XYZ file of C-alpha atoms in Angstrom:
724
model
C -18.695 33.734 -10.294
C -17.713 36.024 -12.748
C -15.152 37.925 -10.773
C -14.075 35.312 -8.695
C -14.028 31.276 -9.958
C -12.306 29.061 -8.743
C -12.499 29.002 -5.072
C -11.233 25.910 -4.252
C -8.065 25.375 -4.778
C -5.148 22.678 -2.426
C -2.015 22.767 -2.401
C -0.746 19.406 -0.898
C 2.547 19.357 1.097
C 3.902 16.129 1.296
C 6.664 14.133 -1.410
C 5.047 11.123 -3.601
C 8.693 10.813 -6.123
C 11.240 12.771 -4.918
C 12.862 11.879 -8.527
C 10.197 14.178 -10.475
C 10.127 18.131 -10.177
C 9.287 19.403 -6.843
C 7.556 23.473 -6.046
C 10.765 24.464 -4.374
C 13.124 23.546 -7.592
C 10.602 25.309 -9.888
C 10.367 28.434 -7.965
C 14.506 28.470 -7.307
C 16.118 31.786 -6.243
C 14.016 34.188 -5.592
C 16.471 37.101 -3.955
C 15.490 40.450 -4.930
C 11.773 38.873 -6.175
C 8.786 40.559 -5.506
C 6.504 37.835 -7.532
C 7.179 34.966 -9.783
C 6.526 35.672 -13.975
C 3.512 34.091 -16.155
C 4.889 31.625 -17.254
C 6.784 30.153 -14.535
C 3.426 29.904 -12.688
C 1.989 27.703 -16.029
C 5.644 26.336 -15.680
C 4.510 25.370 -12.329
C 1.015 24.291 -12.642
C 2.168 21.501 -15.322
C 4.212 20.220 -13.498
C 2.322 19.980 -9.982
C -1.133 21.127 -10.197
C -3.693 17.998 -11.002
C -7.276 17.927 -11.208
C -7.900 14.090 -10.995
C -6.220 11.020 -9.869
C -5.603 9.161 -12.627
C -3.546 12.617 -13.365
C -1.947 12.709 -10.399
C -0.430 9.256 -11.406
C -0.077 10.505 -14.459
C 2.482 13.249 -13.423
C 3.901 12.062 -10.846
C 4.255 8.104 -12.184
C 4.692 6.465 -7.927
C 7.608 3.997 -7.606
C 8.922 2.187 -5.030
C 13.398 0.686 -6.515
C 14.293 -2.503 -5.126
C 17.774 -4.685 -5.550
C 18.929 -7.326 -4.302
C 21.938 -7.980 -1.395
C 23.787 -11.655 -2.253
C 25.736 -11.324 1.390
C 21.746 -12.526 2.879
C 20.169 -13.275 -0.354
C 17.105 -10.820 0.285
C 15.587 -8.650 -1.879
C 15.010 -4.826 -0.354
C 12.595 -2.910 -1.123
C 13.465 2.059 -1.078
C 11.097 4.903 -1.901
C 14.311 7.184 -2.996
C 16.502 5.605 -5.608
C 19.603 4.290 -4.383
C 22.657 6.317 -5.164
C 25.305 4.569 -5.675
C 24.422 0.638 -7.173
C 24.274 0.290 -10.898
C 20.911 0.784 -12.915
C 20.844 -2.256 -14.307
C 21.191 -4.163 -10.091
C 18.206 -1.338 -9.368
C 13.863 -2.664 -10.444
C 11.258 0.760 -10.339
C 8.519 -1.237 -9.210
C 4.678 1.360 -10.864
C 3.229 2.074 -8.079
C 0.061 2.712 -10.011
C -3.786 1.347 -10.109
C -2.241 -1.759 -11.811
C -0.373 -3.101 -8.511
C -1.148 -5.775 -6.170
C -1.408 -3.567 -3.727
C -2.833 -0.494 -4.259
C -5.631 -2.861 -6.473
C -6.391 -4.564 -3.873
C -7.360 -1.264 -1.542
C -9.077 0.352 -3.956
C -11.120 -2.476 -4.048
C -11.559 -3.207 -1.145
C -12.859 1.182 -0.358
C -15.635 0.202 -3.244
C -16.878 -2.836 -1.680
C -16.573 -1.472 1.569
C -18.141 1.933 -0.141
C -21.054 0.260 -2.407
C -22.081 -2.270 1.110
C -21.976 0.458 4.111
C -20.821 -1.600 6.481
C -19.364 -1.160 9.767
C -15.704 -2.545 9.275
C -16.933 -5.178 12.463
C -19.208 -7.090 9.840
C -16.689 -6.524 7.222
C -15.765 -9.619 5.747
C -11.651 -8.379 5.365
C -10.125 -11.837 4.122
C -11.772 -11.984 1.225
C -10.131 -8.668 -0.525
C -6.652 -9.343 1.197
C -5.826 -12.395 -0.818
C -6.050 -10.218 -3.535
C -2.328 -9.646 -3.276
C -1.587 -14.265 -2.506
C -0.161 -15.711 -6.116
C -3.469 -16.569 -6.733
C -5.418 -13.797 -7.101
C -2.143 -12.141 -9.762
C -1.854 -15.686 -11.695
C -7.007 -14.852 -12.208
C -5.137 -11.393 -12.808
C -2.658 -12.609 -15.531
C -6.355 -14.823 -16.889
C -8.842 -13.093 -17.910
C -5.852 -10.055 -19.748
C -4.912 -13.256 -21.354
C -8.270 -14.241 -22.848
C -7.901 -11.778 -23.584
C -4.861 -11.774 -25.627
C -5.967 -14.098 -27.160
C -9.375 -13.175 -28.353
C -7.732 -10.443 -30.194
C -4.915 -11.659 -30.811
C -7.459 -14.263 -33.102
C -9.474 -11.035 -34.018
C -6.042 -9.830 -35.799
C -4.982 -12.862 -37.607
C -8.663 -12.655 -38.665
C -8.608 -9.506 -40.817
C -6.837 -9.057 -43.586
C -4.197 -7.331 -43.587
C -4.471 -3.798 -44.947
C -7.782 -3.145 -42.927
C -8.463 -0.657 -40.967
C -9.631 -2.357 -38.603
C -6.973 -4.623 -38.587
C -4.313 -1.318 -37.635
C -6.765 -0.358 -34.559
C -6.945 -4.419 -32.929
C -2.822 -4.450 -33.453
C -2.504 -0.908 -31.505
C -4.785 -3.009 -28.777
C -2.574 -5.913 -29.215
C -0.111 -3.632 -28.618
C -0.541 -1.717 -25.928
C -1.297 -5.506 -23.527
C 1.658 -6.371 -24.422
C 3.420 -3.687 -22.683
C 1.839 -3.910 -19.662
C 3.534 -7.273 -19.671
C 6.039 -6.481 -20.397
C 6.889 -5.107 -17.716
C 7.683 -7.483 -15.078
C 9.271 -10.097 -18.014
C 12.833 -9.148 -15.643
C 11.145 -8.181 -12.390
C 11.494 -11.510 -11.232
C 9.562 -11.240 -7.717
C 7.026 -9.827 -10.479
C 7.311 -13.402 -12.012
C 7.468 -15.181 -8.038
C 3.906 -15.840 -8.036
C 3.248 -16.607 -11.838
C 5.884 -19.960 -11.121
C 4.138 -20.579 -8.233
C 0.505 -20.347 -9.586
C 3.025 -22.266 -12.736
C 4.565 -25.190 -10.010
C 0.835 -25.348 -8.774
C -0.882 -26.042 -11.906
C 1.701 -28.694 -12.885
C 1.946 -31.004 -10.234
C -1.735 -30.538 -8.284
C -3.372 -29.795 -12.425
C -4.585 -26.705 -9.607
C -7.902 -28.495 -8.564
C -6.483 -29.781 -4.991
C -8.848 -32.467 -4.868
C -5.996 -34.224 -5.766
C -4.321 -34.112 -2.260
C -6.521 -36.822 -0.443
C -5.034 -39.627 -2.117
C -1.780 -41.402 -1.592
C -1.587 -42.702 -6.199
C 0.663 -40.793 -8.500
C -1.938 -39.007 -11.255
C -2.517 -40.540 -15.594
C -3.342 -38.978 -17.825
C -5.483 -40.756 -19.139
C -8.255 -41.466 -22.182
C -11.398 -43.254 -21.925
C -11.921 -45.953 -24.613
C -14.231 -49.085 -24.086
C -12.859 -53.108 -25.208
C -12.968 -55.200 -26.707
C -17.006 -56.842 -24.735
C -18.148 -52.749 -24.682
C -16.473 -52.597 -20.820
C -15.799 -48.866 -20.084
C -11.734 -47.788 -19.547
C -9.551 -45.151 -18.052
C -6.039 -45.821 -20.401
C -2.769 -44.007 -19.943
C -2.997 -41.664 -22.776
C 0.978 -41.722 -25.046
C 2.375 -40.077 -24.458
C 5.120 -37.640 -26.301
C 9.435 -37.991 -26.346
C 10.041 -35.087 -24.934
C 12.002 -32.847 -22.342
C 10.799 -29.736 -23.602
C 8.632 -27.639 -21.399
C 5.556 -27.275 -23.272
C 4.562 -29.151 -26.388
C 4.065 -27.345 -29.766
C 0.640 -29.607 -30.997
C -1.710 -26.367 -30.650
C -1.941 -24.395 -33.901
C -3.955 -22.149 -33.242
C -1.437 -20.523 -30.851
C 1.912 -21.266 -32.235
C 2.185 -17.224 -33.645
C 1.070 -15.705 -30.785
C 3.512 -18.078 -28.831
C 6.138 -16.824 -31.130
C 4.867 -13.107 -31.011
C 5.655 -13.441 -26.768
C 9.319 -15.346 -26.514
C 10.134 -12.639 -29.178
C 9.144 -10.074 -27.111
C 10.525 -11.813 -23.939
C 13.840 -11.553 -25.539
C 14.210 -8.403 -26.629
C 12.846 -6.871 -23.959
C 15.671 -8.180 -22.545
C 19.089 -8.683 -22.851
C 20.467 -10.906 -20.396
C 17.505 -13.679 -20.921
C 17.324 -16.519 -19.370
C 15.604 -20.092 -20.634
C 13.349 -21.256 -18.788
C 11.659 -17.329 -17.895
C 10.905 -17.693 -21.138
C 8.875 -20.425 -21.347
C 7.479 -19.825 -17.877
C 6.142 -16.906 -19.656
C 5.273 -18.315 -22.759
C 3.021 -21.551 -20.387
C 1.748 -17.615 -18.639
C 0.370 -16.400 -21.493
C -0.202 -19.116 -23.389
C -1.342 -21.975 -22.056
C -2.369 -24.807 -24.194
C -4.849 -27.292 -23.267
C -3.579 -30.170 -25.008
C -0.286 -30.168 -23.643
C 1.053 -33.041 -22.494
C 4.186 -32.655 -20.011
C 6.484 -35.431 -19.603
C 9.618 -35.828 -17.231
C 8.944 -34.121 -14.751
C 11.259 -33.927 -11.275
C 8.493 -33.792 -8.673
C 10.786 -34.004 -5.612
C 13.328 -31.051 -7.548
C 9.670 -29.047 -8.607
C 7.839 -29.190 -4.890
C 11.547 -27.991 -3.308
C 11.707 -24.817 -6.200
C 7.614 -24.208 -5.460
C 8.862 -24.363 -2.019
C 11.397 -21.867 -1.837
C 9.161 -19.065 -3.924
C 6.945 -19.384 -1.674
C 9.662 -18.243 1.305
C 11.192 -15.817 -0.903
C 7.494 -14.000 -1.397
C 6.576 -14.221 1.489
C 9.103 -12.452 2.743
C 10.260 -9.999 0.421
C 5.833 -8.715 0.486
C 6.440 -8.460 3.843
C 9.971 -6.551 3.240
C 7.537 -4.697 0.197
C 5.102 -4.172 2.375
C 6.718 -2.478 5.249
C 8.424 -0.339 3.108
C 5.405 0.701 0.544
C 2.455 1.562 3.024
C 3.086 4.697 3.978
C 3.443 6.555 0.224
C 0.459 4.059 -0.839
C -1.688 5.656 1.780
C -0.562 9.186 0.394
C -2.171 8.118 -2.454
C -5.665 7.208 -1.533
C -5.682 10.222 0.421
C -5.322 11.395 -2.775
C -7.656 9.654 -4.735
C -10.198 9.835 -1.441
C -9.409 14.317 -1.805
C -11.286 13.713 -5.578
C -12.837 10.992 -4.742
C -15.599 13.568 -2.431
C -15.958 15.468 -5.375
C -19.192 13.479 -6.638
C -20.623 15.138 -8.650
C -23.601 15.202 -12.455
C -22.241 18.105 -13.833
C -19.345 18.938 -13.487
C -18.232 22.899 -12.212
C -16.244 24.440 -10.268
C -13.998 21.217 -10.066
C -11.602 20.856 -7.538
C -7.721 21.278 -7.748
C -4.322 19.566 -6.503
C -0.334 21.374 -6.414
C 1.283 18.898 -4.443
C 4.290 19.864 -4.163
C 6.424 17.196 -4.365
C 8.486 18.356 -1.378
C 7.887 17.815 2.783
C 6.873 19.866 4.312
C 10.472 20.135 7.226
C 12.429 21.492 3.358
C 10.227 23.602 2.644
C 9.953 25.122 6.090
C 13.675 26.040 6.265
C 15.184 29.821 6.973
C 16.521 30.059 3.275
C 13.777 27.899 0.929
C 10.266 29.415 3.205
C 11.946 33.283 0.633
C 10.355 30.850 -2.038
C 7.324 30.335 -0.933
C 6.529 33.508 0.357
C 6.432 34.738 -3.165
C 5.028 32.804 -4.806
C 2.271 32.827 -2.758
C 2.287 36.391 -3.229
C 2.118 35.881 -6.696
C -0.932 33.443 -6.765
C -2.340 35.155 -3.724
C -2.167 39.218 -3.456
C -3.348 39.614 -6.910
C -6.333 40.265 -8.192
C -6.299 37.151 -10.233
C -7.879 34.829 -8.690
C -7.554 31.902 -10.612
C -4.521 30.611 -9.483
C -5.199 31.384 -5.950
C -4.105 28.702 -3.182
C -7.356 29.145 -0.501
C -6.726 25.353 0.827
C -4.266 23.813 2.736
C -3.840 19.857 3.146
C -1.107 18.698 5.745
C -0.814 14.595 6.266
C 1.380 13.294 9.116
C 2.342 15.601 12.002
C 2.909 13.772 14.787
C 1.944 12.366 18.491
C 4.795 11.777 20.130
C 3.391 9.799 21.410
C 4.323 9.129 25.727
C 6.981 5.799 25.323
C 5.633 2.060 27.386
C 6.115 1.738 29.896
C 9.468 0.125 30.823
C 10.178 -3.716 31.579
C 12.918 -5.602 33.719
C 12.884 -7.564 30.799
C 10.919 -9.195 28.134
C 8.659 -12.149 28.807
C 6.498 -12.099 25.187
C 6.405 -10.346 22.250
C 4.848 -7.548 22.716
C 4.394 -4.359 19.878
C 7.322 -2.537 19.695
C 5.958 1.264 19.875
C 8.638 3.765 17.503
C 6.826 6.391 16.655
C 6.766 7.143 12.774
C 9.595 8.326 11.094
C 7.535 10.074 8.111
C 5.967 12.864 10.447
C 6.148 16.047 9.800
C 6.705 18.375 13.292
C 4.289 20.600 14.841
C 7.402 22.879 14.637
C 6.761 23.026 10.741
C 3.501 23.051 10.643
C 3.714 26.464 13.018
C 5.831 27.761 10.343
C 4.034 26.972 7.952
C 0.825 27.984 9.319
C 2.742 31.768 10.812
C 2.776 31.843 6.751
C -0.575 30.575 5.660
C -2.225 33.440 7.784
C -0.782 36.430 5.502
C -3.130 35.016 2.521
C -5.415 33.650 4.047
C -4.841 29.857 3.054
C -6.856 27.383 5.376
C -4.446 24.506 6.724
C -6.235 20.509 7.458
C -4.045 18.954 9.518
C -4.557 15.285 10.326
C -2.382 13.479 12.832
C -0.279 10.437 12.144
C -2.339 7.269 10.528
C -2.211 4.215 13.369
C -5.011 2.795 15.744
C -4.836 5.596 18.124
C -5.899 8.276 15.991
C -9.431 6.286 14.912
C -12.763 5.474 14.967
C -12.481 3.515 17.464
C -10.055 4.722 19.374
C -11.629 8.180 19.590
C -14.938 5.870 19.817
C -13.407 4.868 23.169
C -11.064 7.479 24.303
C -12.806 10.611 22.872
C -10.563 13.894 21.315
C -8.475 15.882 24.810
C -5.319 14.721 23.440
C -6.414 16.096 20.586
C -7.389 18.399 22.057
C -3.934 19.239 23.719
C -2.228 18.577 21.421
C -3.201 21.695 19.402
C -3.130 23.609 22.400
C -0.335 24.799 21.643
C -2.157 26.320 18.514
C -4.806 28.239 19.848
C -5.492 31.413 20.465
C -2.644 32.851 17.559
C -2.433 35.069 14.723
C -2.530 31.752 13.180
C -5.940 30.251 14.955
C -8.294 30.909 12.330
C -6.074 29.433 9.484
C -5.436 25.987 11.110
C -7.726 23.416 11.006
C -7.469 19.779 12.678
C -8.718 17.369 11.460
C -10.271 13.941 13.306
C -10.530 11.040 13.374
C -7.928 8.910 10.245
C -9.984 6.683 8.680
C -9.192 2.287 9.034
C -8.447 0.952 5.351
C -7.622 -1.954 6.916
C -7.748 -2.730 10.831
C -5.469 -4.013 12.097
C -5.805 -6.969 13.573
C -8.127 -8.203 10.239
C -4.964 -7.443 8.433
C -3.382 -11.111 7.597
C -3.252 -11.877 4.366
C -2.962 -15.648 3.731
C -0.622 -16.445 0.390
C -0.751 -20.487 0.367
C 0.138 -23.477 1.582
C 3.602 -25.168 1.622
C 4.064 -28.345 -0.931
C 5.454 -31.583 -0.464
C 6.117 -35.723 -1.245
C 3.457 -38.226 -0.129
C 5.044 -41.628 0.246
C 4.274 -42.055 -2.989
C 6.197 -39.886 -4.704
C 2.373 -36.833 -6.239
C 2.559 -33.422 -4.475
C 0.099 -32.752 -2.006
C 0.075 -28.804 -0.371
C 0.490 -29.435 3.539
C -2.524 -29.113 5.810
C 0.006 -28.370 8.606
C -0.370 -24.895 10.872
C 3.033 -24.041 10.233
C 2.961 -24.621 6.175
C 0.744 -21.757 5.718
C 2.172 -18.557 4.921
C 0.828 -15.274 5.996
C 2.267 -11.832 6.453
C 0.264 -8.962 8.014
C 0.153 -6.100 6.514
C -0.779 -3.972 10.303
C -3.174 -1.785 8.960
C -3.355 0.691 7.003
C -5.485 4.208 7.192
C -6.569 7.220 5.242
C -5.176 10.639 6.547
C -8.387 12.621 7.772
C -7.261 16.116 6.387
C -7.451 14.347 2.517
C -11.456 13.985 2.625
C -11.505 16.596 5.002
C -10.472 18.911 2.016
C -11.815 17.225 -0.160
C -14.283 17.852 1.054
C -14.800 21.561 1.663
C -13.703 22.160 -2.149
C -16.157 19.899 -2.832
C -19.299 22.421 -1.490
C -17.458 25.217 -2.917
C -19.130 24.396 -5.683
C -22.722 24.608 -6.661
C -23.659 21.987 -8.934
C -21.912 19.244 -6.555
C -24.659 21.734 -3.857
C -27.403 20.959 -6.551
C -27.227 17.506 -6.405
C -28.656 17.621 -3.085
C -30.288 20.961 -2.532
C -32.963 22.661 -4.748
C -32.075 25.969 -2.979
C -29.359 27.190 -5.250
C -27.485 29.155 -6.468
C -25.666 28.697 -9.201
C -24.113 32.560 -9.139
C -22.097 31.716 -5.934
C -19.550 29.608 -4.911
C -20.648 27.184 -1.083
C -18.361 29.560 0.973
C -21.244 30.267 3.685
C -22.623 26.683 3.588
C -22.486 26.189 6.755
C -22.239 22.130 7.539
C -23.327 21.811 10.541
C -26.765 23.915 10.286
C -29.754 21.674 10.363
C -29.678 18.282 8.275
C -27.111 19.606 6.329
C -24.376 17.068 6.799
C -26.030 14.451 6.482
C -27.790 15.444 2.656
C -23.412 16.049 2.044
C -21.637 13.255 3.732
C -18.123 12.126 2.372
C -18.844 8.633 0.139
C -16.342 6.354 2.606
C -18.900 3.809 4.029
C -19.192 3.492 7.797
C -16.332 2.132 10.646
C -18.058 1.737 13.712
C -21.894 2.122 15.772
C -21.276 6.124 15.973
C -19.848 7.283 19.023
C -21.359 6.919 22.911
C -23.032 10.230 24.420
C -20.748 11.144 26.970
C -17.901 11.401 23.502
C -20.571 12.841 21.493
C -21.497 15.804 24.650
C -18.001 16.338 25.194
C -17.118 16.835 21.463
C -19.409 18.944 20.885
C -19.887 21.087 24.232
C -15.812 21.669 23.221
C -16.524 22.499 19.369
C -13.832 21.549 17.941
C -12.224 20.937 15.050
C -13.563 18.981 11.888
C -14.935 16.178 14.026
C -16.006 13.200 11.186
C -18.850 10.919 12.722
C -19.396 7.491 11.848
C -23.478 6.882 13.381
C -26.873 5.642 12.325
C -28.738 8.201 10.751
C -31.519 8.512 8.728
C -32.719 11.833 6.017
C -35.905 12.358 4.476
C -36.315 8.339 4.794
C -32.860 7.687 3.646
C -30.328 5.464 5.722
C -27.259 7.230 5.879
C -24.727 4.524 5.794
C -21.317 6.938 4.424
C -19.073 9.280 7.451
C -20.548 12.225 7.530
C -19.160 16.459 8.910
C -19.258 15.775 12.840
C -18.023 18.956 13.294
C -16.085 22.217 10.986
C -14.210 23.423 12.649
C -10.647 26.486 12.600
C -8.610 26.334 16.142
C -10.028 30.425 16.371
C -11.853 30.836 19.492
C -13.564 33.361 21.430
C -12.842 34.491 25.774
C -15.502 30.592 26.105
C -13.446 28.467 24.504
C -16.001 28.315 22.219
C -14.306 26.910 18.251
C -15.484 29.353 14.539
C -16.426 27.812 12.087
C -14.344 27.060 9.070
C -16.824 29.232 7.313
C -16.952 32.069 8.533
C -12.907 32.378 7.733
C -13.519 31.201 4.403
C -16.769 34.180 3.535
C -14.392 36.441 5.146
C -11.465 35.789 3.000
C -14.224 36.286 -0.721
C -14.942 39.261 0.869
C -12.087 40.834 1.098
C -10.398 39.644 -2.179
C -14.615 40.236 -3.742
C -13.800 44.140 -1.928
C -10.425 44.359 -3.050
C -11.084 43.584 -6.743
C -14.536 45.570 -7.744
C -13.046 48.994 -4.953
C -9.637 48.962 -7.215
C -7.999 48.207 -4.138
C -9.730 49.539 -1.037
C -10.551 52.828 -2.676
C -12.893 54.845 -0.811
C -15.603 56.169 -2.559
C -15.973 52.401 -4.302
C -15.851 51.368 -0.505
C -18.782 53.530 0.556
C -20.067 52.288 -2.640
C -19.962 48.547 -2.163
C -22.028 48.503 1.351
C -24.355 51.434 -0.272
C -28.315 51.352 -0.245
C -28.369 51.500 -4.170
C -29.474 48.043 -5.693
C -26.691 47.882 -7.608
C -24.724 47.993 -5.146
C -22.616 44.679 -3.716
C -24.660 44.502 -0.285
C -27.303 45.069 -1.767
C -27.500 41.951 -4.450
C -26.244 40.412 -2.103
C -29.323 40.637 0.755
C -31.378 40.058 -2.162
C -30.053 37.060 -2.790
C -30.079 35.375 0.623
C -33.118 32.279 0.408
C -29.796 30.352 -1.041
C -27.915 27.518 0.588
C -25.126 28.610 -0.629
C -25.739 32.676 0.121
C -23.140 34.531 0.617
C -25.067 36.314 3.038
C -28.043 34.655 4.673
C -31.303 34.894 7.305
C -29.985 36.112 10.538
C -26.775 37.440 8.920
C -25.714 41.125 8.631
C -22.569 42.969 6.887
C -20.980 46.441 7.922
C -18.754 48.649 7.459
C -16.767 52.568 9.663
C -14.735 53.518 8.634
C -11.309 55.413 10.453
C -10.127 58.210 8.587
C -7.693 59.107 10.978
C -5.947 55.583 10.213
C -6.384 54.782 7.280
C -9.272 51.748 8.184
C -11.800 50.571 7.406
C -13.652 47.645 10.064
C -15.588 45.299 8.389
C -17.880 43.773 10.979
C -19.298 40.261 9.175
C -22.496 39.261 11.061
C -23.211 35.264 11.558
C -26.399 34.676 13.078
C -24.963 36.553 15.435
C -21.489 36.661 15.995
C -19.812 39.119 14.578
C -16.058 38.811 12.950
C -14.310 41.373 12.130
C -12.421 42.231 9.406
C -9.947 45.360 8.464
C -8.512 46.474 5.099
C -6.321 49.347 4.844
C -8.254 52.694 2.820
C -6.838 53.688 -1.023
C -7.881 58.030 -0.529
C -9.171 59.571 -2.683
C -11.130 62.937 -4.470
C -13.001 60.869 -6.906
C -17.242 60.169 -6.071
C -19.562 57.318 -7.659
C -23.080 59.022 -7.988
């Protein structure tokens, strides 16, 4: 791979963070420009190119914005920074791996992948409550333990000892993480909810059945040796915490000072809440607790948290689905030894913005710069277009609604078929294969395809068939389900009541259970399809699954549909269903349409396959019998053309003749002598030939794949020199 070092750079047409730079802005005005400068390409790569999920989060820093409406006492969320609202009234919520919603989804994917069981058997409820106040507090407790451990280490080390500085760095990082939420009331609500529960119920729940007030006591012996539990003596104080543990005094002071330094407008209650959260004192004695007020606060907090969390999830879900999609793109490249690592260029623009008539010339200039030169370092081979609108048919009209039903609305953030067609018309000129998926919803999942088949997807793609760009259009089906719609309920907690003796207890009434519905979370299949195709371009990736791999060749000719290849190169995602019926599979095999994933029971070399596999890998290029072409044919054609252009010095006739000659050193001879590898450019049953049309100055190249011929045409450059 000395000539072409990478065949897997991918461009993602999606907006991640509107506040960050985007490709249209970076390209700038291209009037009268044929290409961009090297400095401009370097700048675009620095801002938009990522080679890992962590780098993606670091460069684009996805956020959601929240602010409060005093008129209706509600918290509002938006993906774009609100204009005409003071900055001090807006809270930025980072959507990264530390966010409880993202953390829950990643944990769920990992757990499901490790178990390898279908959706119907997976216990989603065991992980969904990670966004409940209780589980948020569990994470805080772990952080608290680490902070206390480090602080005790820090205090024990002598001043001036270099080790103390190392521990100090770790403490600073953990304090920084904690301080991110000091002024975020929504982030403090779970802490306040659990704090009240802890103080009123001691966090155990075992006192709930008693109609007796709780009094903390100590065990003692009477004068005659009898055992007694007597009420513990109380210090007369109204403070929320009593500092009777000197070991934590310094840490408490540190948190108080940190809170005051971070917040210009501070709250004594939140300051105390922060201290109680990160510096609990087992020996602390609370007194003068107003149970009725605390219970009222608890219920108010819980209701507000439920309402706000519900709105938060609805707003953030489309963004999180994009983020998880990017994670899945990179996750398909699971190798022991990294080689041709996939890279992703994120446009950070919506597709409809890029294909506007005034912006499309900018895209042309950029692609002309990276894809129309003999320098292949920045060449883009693949593209991802998620969320193409299905434009589902409207529900039957009813004279009146008797019962509450689904509100079937087409998603507002979808890409239109018109925008996709405009992009494909551009992509074909630069040999970019475009993976696209239809909008993520229940109607595009494995479960739906298993019952309804793929006919509606074929119908939707009919406008893309038999077009100049058809071989570059790759519809990906079905989408992946992280959380099924009907299993997406999250119990946050129960409301609290005061019993007849004035003690607090959690209510057991059904209407007092605070529950929200996430309404399903999905991954666009184009992320996974592009990810696995980009991964198998790397010979090191193929070496993990196959014995005979040539490190000199990329995986452009790898046919995932051949033999057991699909069983050996699977996705990293766990099976979702028990499989498609024979009728559905027969229909798929009969049409050979699209990039189809399967969730089947299968074995290879005695090993059970528990991951989702690639079933078909076809573009929309078809023949007279409506058989669709394998995507590798287009990739090989593009690879051969680029190699030929480079070696022939822009298609000089004598160099083309040498390229195809029988000389052992010619490129064709080298390919023919290395047919036996899984990634050979020319494999058994393949051939490559050419014919020069002197009259029209064209070279016709025939690529034969197992008897099927694909034509490639290049314009030759005549000269008088010749090779000997």
